[in-house]
PDB file of C-alpha atoms in Angstrom:
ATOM      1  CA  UNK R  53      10.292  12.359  25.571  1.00 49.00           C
ATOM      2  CA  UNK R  54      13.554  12.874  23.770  1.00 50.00           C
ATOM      3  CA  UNK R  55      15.075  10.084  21.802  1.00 50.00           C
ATOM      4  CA  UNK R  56      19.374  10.093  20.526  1.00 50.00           C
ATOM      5  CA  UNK R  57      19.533   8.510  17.302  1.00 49.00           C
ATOM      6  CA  UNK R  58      23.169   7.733  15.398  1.00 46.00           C
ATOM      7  CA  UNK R  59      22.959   7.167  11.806  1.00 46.00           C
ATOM      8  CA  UNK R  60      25.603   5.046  11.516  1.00 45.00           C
ATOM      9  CA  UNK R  61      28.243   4.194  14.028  1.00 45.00           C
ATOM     10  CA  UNK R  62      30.567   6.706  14.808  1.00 42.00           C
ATOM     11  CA  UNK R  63      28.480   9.549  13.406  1.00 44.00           C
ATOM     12  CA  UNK R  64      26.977  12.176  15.330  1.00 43.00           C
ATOM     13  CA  UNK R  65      24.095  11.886  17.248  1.00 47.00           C
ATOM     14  CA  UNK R  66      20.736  13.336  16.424  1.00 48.00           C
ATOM     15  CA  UNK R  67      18.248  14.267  19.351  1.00 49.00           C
ATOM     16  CA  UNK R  68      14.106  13.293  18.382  1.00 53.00           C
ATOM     17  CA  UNK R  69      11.595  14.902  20.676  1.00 51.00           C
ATOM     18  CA  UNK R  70       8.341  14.520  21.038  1.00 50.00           C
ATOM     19  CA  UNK R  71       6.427  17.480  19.522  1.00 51.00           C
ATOM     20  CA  UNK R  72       3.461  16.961  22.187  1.00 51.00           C
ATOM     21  CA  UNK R  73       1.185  16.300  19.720  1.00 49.00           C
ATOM     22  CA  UNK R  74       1.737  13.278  18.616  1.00 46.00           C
ATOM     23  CA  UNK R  75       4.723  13.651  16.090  1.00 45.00           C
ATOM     24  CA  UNK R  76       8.296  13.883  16.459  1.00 46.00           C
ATOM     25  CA  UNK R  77      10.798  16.999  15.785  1.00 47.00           C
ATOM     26  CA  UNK R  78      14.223  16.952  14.577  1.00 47.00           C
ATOM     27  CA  UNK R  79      16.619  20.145  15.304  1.00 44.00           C
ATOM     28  CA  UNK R  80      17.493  22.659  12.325  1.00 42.00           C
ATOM     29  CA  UNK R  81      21.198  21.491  12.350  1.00 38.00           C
ATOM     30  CA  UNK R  82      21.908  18.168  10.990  1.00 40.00           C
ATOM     31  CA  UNK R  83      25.147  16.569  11.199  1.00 41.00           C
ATOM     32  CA  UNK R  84      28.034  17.016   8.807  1.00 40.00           C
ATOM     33  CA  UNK R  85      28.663  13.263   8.005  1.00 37.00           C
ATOM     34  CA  UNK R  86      24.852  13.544   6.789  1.00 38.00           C
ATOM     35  CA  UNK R  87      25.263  16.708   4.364  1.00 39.00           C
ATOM     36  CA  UNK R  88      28.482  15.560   2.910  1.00 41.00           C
ATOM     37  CA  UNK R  89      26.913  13.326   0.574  1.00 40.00           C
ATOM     38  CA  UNK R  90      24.954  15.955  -1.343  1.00 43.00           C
ATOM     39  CA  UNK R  91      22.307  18.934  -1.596  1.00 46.00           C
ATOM     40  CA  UNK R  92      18.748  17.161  -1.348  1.00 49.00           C
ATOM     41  CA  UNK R  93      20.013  13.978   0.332  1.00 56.00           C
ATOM     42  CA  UNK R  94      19.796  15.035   3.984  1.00 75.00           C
ATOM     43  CA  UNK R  95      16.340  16.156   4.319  1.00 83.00           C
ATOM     44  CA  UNK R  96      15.592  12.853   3.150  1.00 87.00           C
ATOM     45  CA  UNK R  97      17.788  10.951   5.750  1.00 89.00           C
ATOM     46  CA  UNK R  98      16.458  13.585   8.307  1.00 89.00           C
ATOM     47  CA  UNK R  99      12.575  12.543   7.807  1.00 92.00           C
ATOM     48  CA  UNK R 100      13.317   8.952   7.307  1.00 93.00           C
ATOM     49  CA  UNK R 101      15.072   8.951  10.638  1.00 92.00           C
ATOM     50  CA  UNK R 102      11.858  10.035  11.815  1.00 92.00           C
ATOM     51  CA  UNK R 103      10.083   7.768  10.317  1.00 95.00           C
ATOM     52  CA  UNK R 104      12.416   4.975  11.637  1.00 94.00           C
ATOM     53  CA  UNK R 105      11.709   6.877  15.152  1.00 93.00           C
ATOM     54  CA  UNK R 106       8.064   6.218  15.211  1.00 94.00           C
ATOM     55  CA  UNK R 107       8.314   2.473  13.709  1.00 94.00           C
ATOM     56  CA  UNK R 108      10.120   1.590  16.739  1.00 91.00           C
ATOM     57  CA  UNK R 109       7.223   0.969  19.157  1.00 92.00           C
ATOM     58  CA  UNK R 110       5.272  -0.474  16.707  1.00 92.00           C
ATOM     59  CA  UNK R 111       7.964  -3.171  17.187  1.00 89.00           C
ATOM     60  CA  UNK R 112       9.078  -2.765  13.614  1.00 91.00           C
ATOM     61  CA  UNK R 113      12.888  -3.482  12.649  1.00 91.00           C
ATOM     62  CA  UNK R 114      14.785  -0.426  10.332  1.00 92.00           C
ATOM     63  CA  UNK R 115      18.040  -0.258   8.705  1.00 90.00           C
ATOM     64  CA  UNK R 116      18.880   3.115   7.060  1.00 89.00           C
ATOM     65  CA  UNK R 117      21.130   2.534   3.960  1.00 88.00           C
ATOM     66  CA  UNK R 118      21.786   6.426   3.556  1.00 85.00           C
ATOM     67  CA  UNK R 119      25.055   5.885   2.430  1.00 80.00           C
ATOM     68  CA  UNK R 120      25.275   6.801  -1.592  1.00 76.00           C
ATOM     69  CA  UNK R 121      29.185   5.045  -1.328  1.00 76.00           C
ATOM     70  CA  UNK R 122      28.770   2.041   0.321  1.00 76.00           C
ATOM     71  CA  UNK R 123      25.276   0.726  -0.714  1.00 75.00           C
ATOM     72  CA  UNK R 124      25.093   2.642  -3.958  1.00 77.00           C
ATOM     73  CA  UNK R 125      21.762   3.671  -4.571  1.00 78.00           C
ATOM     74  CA  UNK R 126      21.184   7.378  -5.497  1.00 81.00           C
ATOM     75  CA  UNK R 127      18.273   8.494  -2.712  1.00 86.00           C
ATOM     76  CA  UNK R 128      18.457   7.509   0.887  1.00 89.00           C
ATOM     77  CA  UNK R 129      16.421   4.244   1.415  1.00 91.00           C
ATOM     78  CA  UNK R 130      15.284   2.955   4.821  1.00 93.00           C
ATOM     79  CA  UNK R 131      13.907  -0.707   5.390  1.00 92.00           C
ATOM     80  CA  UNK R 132      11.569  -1.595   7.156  1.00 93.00           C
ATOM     81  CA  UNK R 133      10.959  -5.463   8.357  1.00 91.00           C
ATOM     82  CA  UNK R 134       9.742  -7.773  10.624  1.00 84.00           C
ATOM     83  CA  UNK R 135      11.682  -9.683  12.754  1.00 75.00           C
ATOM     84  CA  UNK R 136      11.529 -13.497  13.496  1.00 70.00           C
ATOM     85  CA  UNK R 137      10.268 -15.754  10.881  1.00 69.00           C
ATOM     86  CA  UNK R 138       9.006 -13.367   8.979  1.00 63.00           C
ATOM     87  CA  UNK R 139      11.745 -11.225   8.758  1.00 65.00           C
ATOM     88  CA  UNK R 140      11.399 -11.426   4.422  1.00 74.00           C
ATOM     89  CA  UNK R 141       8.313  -9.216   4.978  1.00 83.00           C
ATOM     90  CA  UNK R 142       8.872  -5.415   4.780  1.00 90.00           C
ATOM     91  CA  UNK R 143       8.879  -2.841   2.611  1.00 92.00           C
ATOM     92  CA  UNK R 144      11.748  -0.353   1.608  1.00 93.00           C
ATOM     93  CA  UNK R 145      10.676   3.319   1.947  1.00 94.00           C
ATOM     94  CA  UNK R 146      12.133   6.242   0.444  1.00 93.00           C
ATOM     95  CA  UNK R 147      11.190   9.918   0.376  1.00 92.00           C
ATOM     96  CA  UNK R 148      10.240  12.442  -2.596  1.00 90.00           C
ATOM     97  CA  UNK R 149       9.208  15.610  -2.857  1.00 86.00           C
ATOM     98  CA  UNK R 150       5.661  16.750  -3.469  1.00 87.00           C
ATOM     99  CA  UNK R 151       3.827  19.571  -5.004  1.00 87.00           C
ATOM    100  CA  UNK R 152       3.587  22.221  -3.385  1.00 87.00           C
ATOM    101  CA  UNK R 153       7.135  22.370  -1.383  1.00 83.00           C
ATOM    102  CA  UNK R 154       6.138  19.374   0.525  1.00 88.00           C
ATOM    103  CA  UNK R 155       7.322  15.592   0.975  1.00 91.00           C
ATOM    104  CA  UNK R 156       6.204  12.463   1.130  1.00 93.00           C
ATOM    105  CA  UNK R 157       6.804   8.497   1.897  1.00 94.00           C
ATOM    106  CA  UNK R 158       6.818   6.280  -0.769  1.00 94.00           C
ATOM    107  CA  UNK R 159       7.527   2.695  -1.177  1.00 93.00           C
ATOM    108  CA  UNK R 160      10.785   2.503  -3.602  1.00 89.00           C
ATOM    109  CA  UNK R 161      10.185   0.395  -6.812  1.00 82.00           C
ATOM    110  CA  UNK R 162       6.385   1.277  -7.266  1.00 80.00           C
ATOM    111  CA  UNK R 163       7.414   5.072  -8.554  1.00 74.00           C
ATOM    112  CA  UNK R 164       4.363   7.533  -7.182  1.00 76.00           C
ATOM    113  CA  UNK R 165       2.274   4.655  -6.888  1.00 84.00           C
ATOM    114  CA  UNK R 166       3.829   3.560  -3.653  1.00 89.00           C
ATOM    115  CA  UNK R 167       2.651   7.028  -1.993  1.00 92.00           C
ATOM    116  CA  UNK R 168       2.235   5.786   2.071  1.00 93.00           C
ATOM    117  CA  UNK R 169       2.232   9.367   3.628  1.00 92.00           C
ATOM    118  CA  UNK R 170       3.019  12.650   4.066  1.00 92.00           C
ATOM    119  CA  UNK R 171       5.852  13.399   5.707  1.00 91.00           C
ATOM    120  CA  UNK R 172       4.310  16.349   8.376  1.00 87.00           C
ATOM    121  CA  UNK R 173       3.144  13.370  10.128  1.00 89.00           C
ATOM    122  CA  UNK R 174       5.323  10.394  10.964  1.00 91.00           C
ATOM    123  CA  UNK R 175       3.099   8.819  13.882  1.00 93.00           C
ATOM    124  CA  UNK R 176       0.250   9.033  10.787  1.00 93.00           C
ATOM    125  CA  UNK R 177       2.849   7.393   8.475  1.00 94.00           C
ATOM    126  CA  UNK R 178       4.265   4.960  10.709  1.00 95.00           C
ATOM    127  CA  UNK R 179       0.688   3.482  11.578  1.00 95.00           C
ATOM    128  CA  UNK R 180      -0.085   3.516   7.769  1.00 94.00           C
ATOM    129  CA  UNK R 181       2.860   1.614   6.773  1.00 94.00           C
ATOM    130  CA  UNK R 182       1.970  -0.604  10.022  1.00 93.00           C
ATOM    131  CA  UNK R 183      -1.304  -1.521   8.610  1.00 92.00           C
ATOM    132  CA  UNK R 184       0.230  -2.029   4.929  1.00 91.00           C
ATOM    133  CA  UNK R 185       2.861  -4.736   6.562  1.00 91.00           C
ATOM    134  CA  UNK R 186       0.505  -6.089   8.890  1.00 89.00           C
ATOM    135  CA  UNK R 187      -1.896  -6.965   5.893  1.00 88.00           C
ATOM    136  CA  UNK R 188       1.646  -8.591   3.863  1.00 87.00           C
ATOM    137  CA  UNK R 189       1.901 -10.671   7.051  1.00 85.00           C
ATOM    138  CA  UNK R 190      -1.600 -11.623   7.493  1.00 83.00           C
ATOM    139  CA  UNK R 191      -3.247 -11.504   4.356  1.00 81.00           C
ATOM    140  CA  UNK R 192      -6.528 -12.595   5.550  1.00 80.00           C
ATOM    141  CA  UNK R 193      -7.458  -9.849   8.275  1.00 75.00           C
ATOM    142  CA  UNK R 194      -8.867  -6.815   7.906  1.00 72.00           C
ATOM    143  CA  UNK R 195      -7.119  -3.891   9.849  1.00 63.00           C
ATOM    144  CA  UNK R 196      -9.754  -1.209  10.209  1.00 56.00           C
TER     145      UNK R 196
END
């Protein structure tokens, strides 16, 4: 399965495939409007867009504010809500390197303390930051 993703409106489109084993691929190339903005910033967009990939049939609302001119923040941030009634619950993800040349989800505000996943994985990282809303929705039920 192969899924087109924009990053904003008017940007080029990236192509997600399924990597047949349960994750998601992006291409090597990533689009110009995405590497303008600085050295570091698009390999962030680029896994948060996969992230934001495998949230989507977990029936999970995103908004990528990637933009460092419009929404002023200095990493890419991508939020993640519910929709509805409960649309104040969600969580705002960002992504950081890790030792070891690797990366990793993180909740933004709660520094390394907000570690969700690694990034190799987004199906792994999209059901662990499923169960971490879930449990901010329903406080009560155990998800195990």
């Amino acid at each position: 399965m192969s899924v087109a993703v924009a990053l904003r409106p008017g940007w080029a489109r990236i192509t997600v495939t399924d990597a047949g084993d349960g994750g998601w691929s992006l291409p090597d190339a990533a689009p110009d409007t995405v590497a303008e903005y600085g050295r570091g910033y698009d390999p962030a967009v680029r896994r948060l867009e996969v992230l934001r990939v495998a949230l989507k049939p977990l029936g999970w609302r995103c908004v990528g504010l990637y933009d460092k001119r419009e929404f002023r923040f200095p990493v890419p941030l991508l939020w993640v809500y519910a929709s509805g009634r409960a649309d104040d619950i969600g969580a705002v993800v960002t992504v950081r390197a890790l030792p070891g040349e690797a990366w990793g989800y993180f909740e933004a505000g709660d520094g390394r303390g907000g570690f969700i996943s690694p990034c190799g994985d987004a199906k792994a990282a999209a059901e662990a930051l499923d169960l971490l809303l879930k449990h901010r929705l329903f406080p009560f039920r155990e998800y195990a």
